[in-house]
């Protein structure tokens, strides 16, 4: 009988220990979640304005900043396109210069030379 009582007491103590362990783990999880919630709430409070004018100024500053960044991006794209056009113009001018040189050489070669002329047969 005493062995049965000891076994029952052991089973009950393991059961109680398991319940206690589950409660402690749940409490730790809740405290961790609440700490995260407190931290997030603190960040929101720090970000939130005290006066509506402050919020308006903050939004206006964000708008102006984003507008400036968009203008900078657009300017960079325009500069990139201008560089491409400039390179194309340089290539075009080089092609025209090469063509002019080739034309001059061709005229020089094709020019009638008095020493090499053969008299036409009559």
PDB file of C-alpha atoms in Angstrom:
ATOM      1  CA  UNK A   1       0.000   0.000   0.000  1.00  0.00           C
ATOM      2  CA  UNK A   2       2.808   2.387   0.800  1.00  0.00           C
ATOM      3  CA  UNK A   3       4.402   1.662  -2.569  1.00  0.00           C
ATOM      4  CA  UNK A   4       1.139   2.531  -4.288  1.00  0.00           C
ATOM      5  CA  UNK A   5       0.918   5.757  -2.272  1.00  0.00           C
ATOM      6  CA  UNK A   6       4.494   6.650  -3.189  1.00  0.00           C
ATOM      7  CA  UNK A   7       3.828   5.995  -6.889  1.00  0.00           C
ATOM      8  CA  UNK A   8       0.633   8.083  -6.764  1.00  0.00           C
ATOM      9  CA  UNK A   9       2.454  10.906  -4.979  1.00  0.00           C
ATOM     10  CA  UNK A  10       5.250  10.756  -7.603  1.00  0.00           C
ATOM     11  CA  UNK A  11       2.740  10.864 -10.472  1.00  0.00           C
ATOM     12  CA  UNK A  12       0.876  13.748  -8.825  1.00  0.00           C
ATOM     13  CA  UNK A  13       4.104  15.679  -8.230  1.00  0.00           C
ATOM     14  CA  UNK A  14       5.185  15.182 -11.871  1.00  0.00           C
ATOM     15  CA  UNK A  15       1.734  16.355 -12.990  1.00  0.00           C
ATOM     16  CA  UNK A  16       1.887  19.420 -10.710  1.00  0.00           C
ATOM     17  CA  UNK A  17       5.453  20.144 -11.827  1.00  0.00           C
ATOM     18  CA  UNK A  18       4.325  19.934 -15.473  1.00  0.00           C
ATOM     19  CA  UNK A  19       1.445  22.317 -14.819  1.00  0.00           C
ATOM     20  CA  UNK A  20       3.738  24.712 -12.955  1.00  0.00           C
ATOM     21  CA  UNK A  21       6.280  24.526 -15.788  1.00  0.00           C
ATOM     22  CA  UNK A  22       3.587  25.263 -18.395  1.00  0.00           C
ATOM     23  CA  UNK A  23       2.331  28.247 -16.382  1.00  0.00           C
ATOM     24  CA  UNK A  24       5.848  29.673 -15.996  1.00  0.00           C
ATOM     25  CA  UNK A  25       6.603  29.247 -19.710  1.00  0.00           C
ATOM     26  CA  UNK A  26       3.309  30.902 -20.654  1.00  0.00           C
ATOM     27  CA  UNK A  27       4.014  33.784 -18.275  1.00  0.00           C
ATOM     28  CA  UNK A  28       7.476  34.264 -19.766  1.00  0.00           C
ATOM     29  CA  UNK A  29       6.027  34.258 -23.277  1.00  0.00           C
ATOM     30  CA  UNK A  30       3.377  36.793 -22.297  1.00  0.00           C
ATOM     31  CA  UNK A  31       5.924  39.029 -20.611  1.00  0.00           C
ATOM     32  CA  UNK A  32       8.141  38.851 -23.709  1.00  0.00           C
ATOM     33  CA  UNK A  33       5.206  39.738 -25.971  1.00  0.00           C
ATOM     34  CA  UNK A  34       4.147  42.555 -23.688  1.00  0.00           C
ATOM     35  CA  UNK A  35       7.716  43.887 -23.659  1.00  0.00           C
ATOM     36  CA  UNK A  36       7.654  43.938 -27.451  1.00  0.00           C
ATOM     37  CA  UNK A  37       4.289  45.665 -27.384  1.00  0.00           C
ATOM     38  CA  UNK A  38       5.576  48.211 -24.872  1.00  0.00           C
ATOM     39  CA  UNK A  39       8.626  48.868 -27.024  1.00  0.00           C
ATOM     40  CA  UNK A  40       6.476  49.313 -30.142  1.00  0.00           C
ATOM     41  CA  UNK A  41       4.100  51.613 -28.264  1.00  0.00           C
ATOM     42  CA  UNK A  42       7.071  53.657 -27.038  1.00  0.00           C
ATOM     43  CA  UNK A  43       8.346  54.011 -30.620  1.00  0.00           C
ATOM     44  CA  UNK A  44       4.887  55.111 -31.757  1.00  0.00           C
ATOM     45  CA  UNK A  45       4.672  57.660 -28.954  1.00  0.00           C
ATOM     46  CA  UNK A  46       8.112  59.026 -29.774  1.00  0.00           C
ATOM     47  CA  UNK A  47       7.143  59.373 -33.415  1.00  0.00           C
ATOM     48  CA  UNK A  48       3.714  60.838 -32.778  1.00  0.00           C
ATOM     49  CA  UNK A  49       3.557  64.616 -32.640  1.00  0.00           C
ATOM     50  CA  UNK A  50       2.655  66.614 -29.594  1.00  0.00           C
ATOM     51  CA  UNK A  51       0.947  69.262 -31.699  1.00  0.00           C
ATOM     52  CA  UNK A  52      -0.769  68.870 -35.080  1.00  0.00           C
ATOM     53  CA  UNK A  53       1.553  71.548 -36.480  1.00  0.00           C
ATOM     54  CA  UNK A  54       4.528  69.276 -35.777  1.00  0.00           C
ATOM     55  CA  UNK A  55       2.873  66.454 -37.697  1.00  0.00           C
ATOM     56  CA  UNK A  56       2.169  68.797 -40.612  1.00  0.00           C
ATOM     57  CA  UNK A  57       5.790  69.972 -40.627  1.00  0.00           C
ATOM     58  CA  UNK A  58       7.068  66.401 -40.506  1.00  0.00           C
ATOM     59  CA  UNK A  59       4.840  65.333 -43.397  1.00  0.00           C
ATOM     60  CA  UNK A  60       5.783  68.425 -45.377  1.00  0.00           C
ATOM     61  CA  UNK A  61       9.488  67.715 -44.824  1.00  0.00           C
ATOM     62  CA  UNK A  62       9.005  64.095 -45.949  1.00  0.00           C
ATOM     63  CA  UNK A  63       7.139  65.298 -49.053  1.00  0.00           C
ATOM     64  CA  UNK A  64       9.807  67.848 -49.950  1.00  0.00           C
ATOM     65  CA  UNK A  65      12.566  65.306 -49.393  1.00  0.00           C
ATOM     66  CA  UNK A  66      10.872  62.702 -51.572  1.00  0.00           C
ATOM     67  CA  UNK A  67      10.272  65.349 -54.239  1.00  0.00           C
ATOM     68  CA  UNK A  68      13.960  66.336 -54.198  1.00  0.00           C
ATOM     69  CA  UNK A  69      15.000  62.689 -54.431  1.00  0.00           C
ATOM     70  CA  UNK A  70      12.660  62.176 -57.396  1.00  0.00           C
ATOM     71  CA  UNK A  71      14.115  65.266 -59.103  1.00  0.00           C
ATOM     72  CA  UNK A  72      17.650  64.005 -58.506  1.00  0.00           C
ATOM     73  CA  UNK A  73      16.738  60.614 -59.983  1.00  0.00           C
ATOM     74  CA  UNK A  74      15.153  62.255 -63.010  1.00  0.00           C
ATOM     75  CA  UNK A  75      18.198  64.505 -63.486  1.00  0.00           C
ATOM     76  CA  UNK A  76      20.500  61.488 -63.360  1.00  0.00           C
ATOM     77  CA  UNK A  77      18.423  59.756 -66.042  1.00  0.00           C
ATOM     78  CA  UNK A  78      18.515  62.868 -68.235  1.00  0.00           C
ATOM     79  CA  UNK A  79      22.305  63.150 -67.825  1.00  0.00           C
ATOM     80  CA  UNK A  80      22.697  59.493 -68.742  1.00  0.00           C
ATOM     81  CA  UNK A  81      20.630  59.994 -71.909  1.00  0.00           C
ATOM     82  CA  UNK A  82      22.594  63.145 -72.776  1.00  0.00           C
ATOM     83  CA  UNK A  83      25.858  61.220 -72.457  1.00  0.00           C
ATOM     84  CA  UNK A  84      24.501  58.551 -74.793  1.00  0.00           C
ATOM     85  CA  UNK A  85      23.479  61.215 -77.334  1.00  0.00           C
ATOM     86  CA  UNK A  86      26.895  62.864 -77.040  1.00  0.00           C
ATOM     87  CA  UNK A  87      28.634  59.541 -77.702  1.00  0.00           C
ATOM     88  CA  UNK A  88      26.404  58.930 -80.731  1.00  0.00           C
ATOM     89  CA  UNK A  89      27.210  62.411 -82.054  1.00  0.00           C
ATOM     90  CA  UNK A  90      30.932  61.809 -81.610  1.00  0.00           C
ATOM     91  CA  UNK A  91      30.675  58.522 -83.505  1.00  0.00           C
ATOM     92  CA  UNK A  92      28.679  60.275 -86.241  1.00  0.00           C
ATOM     93  CA  UNK A  93      31.235  63.092 -86.547  1.00  0.00           C
ATOM     94  CA  UNK A  94      34.055  60.557 -86.683  1.00  0.00           C
ATOM     95  CA  UNK A  95      32.234  58.685 -89.447  1.00  0.00           C
ATOM     96  CA  UNK A  96      31.794  61.904 -91.431  1.00  0.00           C
ATOM     97  CA  UNK A  97      35.470  62.803 -90.957  1.00  0.00           C
ATOM     98  CA  UNK A  98      36.509  59.317 -92.110  1.00  0.00           C
ATOM     99  CA  UNK A  99      34.224  59.637 -95.136  1.00  0.00           C
ATOM    100  CA  UNK A 100      35.715  63.044 -96.028  1.00  0.00           C
ATOM    101  CA  UNK A 101      39.251  61.642 -95.760  1.00  0.00           C
ATOM    102  CA  UNK A 102      38.313  58.668 -97.920  1.00  0.00           C
ATOM    103  CA  UNK A 103      36.730  61.014-100.503  1.00  0.00           C
ATOM    104  CA  UNK A 104      39.885  63.149-100.606  1.00  0.00           C
ATOM    105  CA  UNK A 105      42.101  60.075-101.066  1.00  0.00           C
ATOM    106  CA  UNK A 106      39.811  58.769-103.784  1.00  0.00           C
ATOM    107  CA  UNK A 107      39.928  62.081-105.644  1.00  0.00           C
ATOM    108  CA  UNK A 108      43.691  62.155-105.279  1.00  0.00           C
ATOM    109  CA  UNK A 109      44.023  58.660-106.714  1.00  0.00           C
ATOM    110  CA  UNK A 110      41.472  59.248-109.480  1.00  0.00           C
ATOM    111  CA  UNK A 111      42.941  62.631-110.497  1.00  0.00           C
ATOM    112  CA  UNK A 112      44.143  62.534-114.128  1.00  0.00           C
ATOM    113  CA  UNK A 113      47.903  62.496-114.172  1.00  0.00           C
ATOM    114  CA  UNK A 114      49.683  63.934-117.230  1.00  0.00           C
ATOM    115  CA  UNK A 115      52.550  61.457-116.956  1.00  0.00           C
ATOM    116  CA  UNK A 116      50.368  58.389-116.940  1.00  0.00           C
ATOM    117  CA  UNK A 117      47.981  59.433-119.642  1.00  0.00           C
ATOM    118  CA  UNK A 118      47.946  57.384-122.766  1.00  0.00           C
ATOM    119  CA  UNK A 119      47.137  59.253-125.923  1.00  0.00           C
ATOM    120  CA  UNK A 120      43.936  58.150-127.506  1.00  0.00           C
ATOM    121  CA  UNK A 121      44.247  56.265-130.750  1.00  0.00           C
ATOM    122  CA  UNK A 122      43.094  58.008-133.880  1.00  0.00           C
TER     123      UNK A 122
END
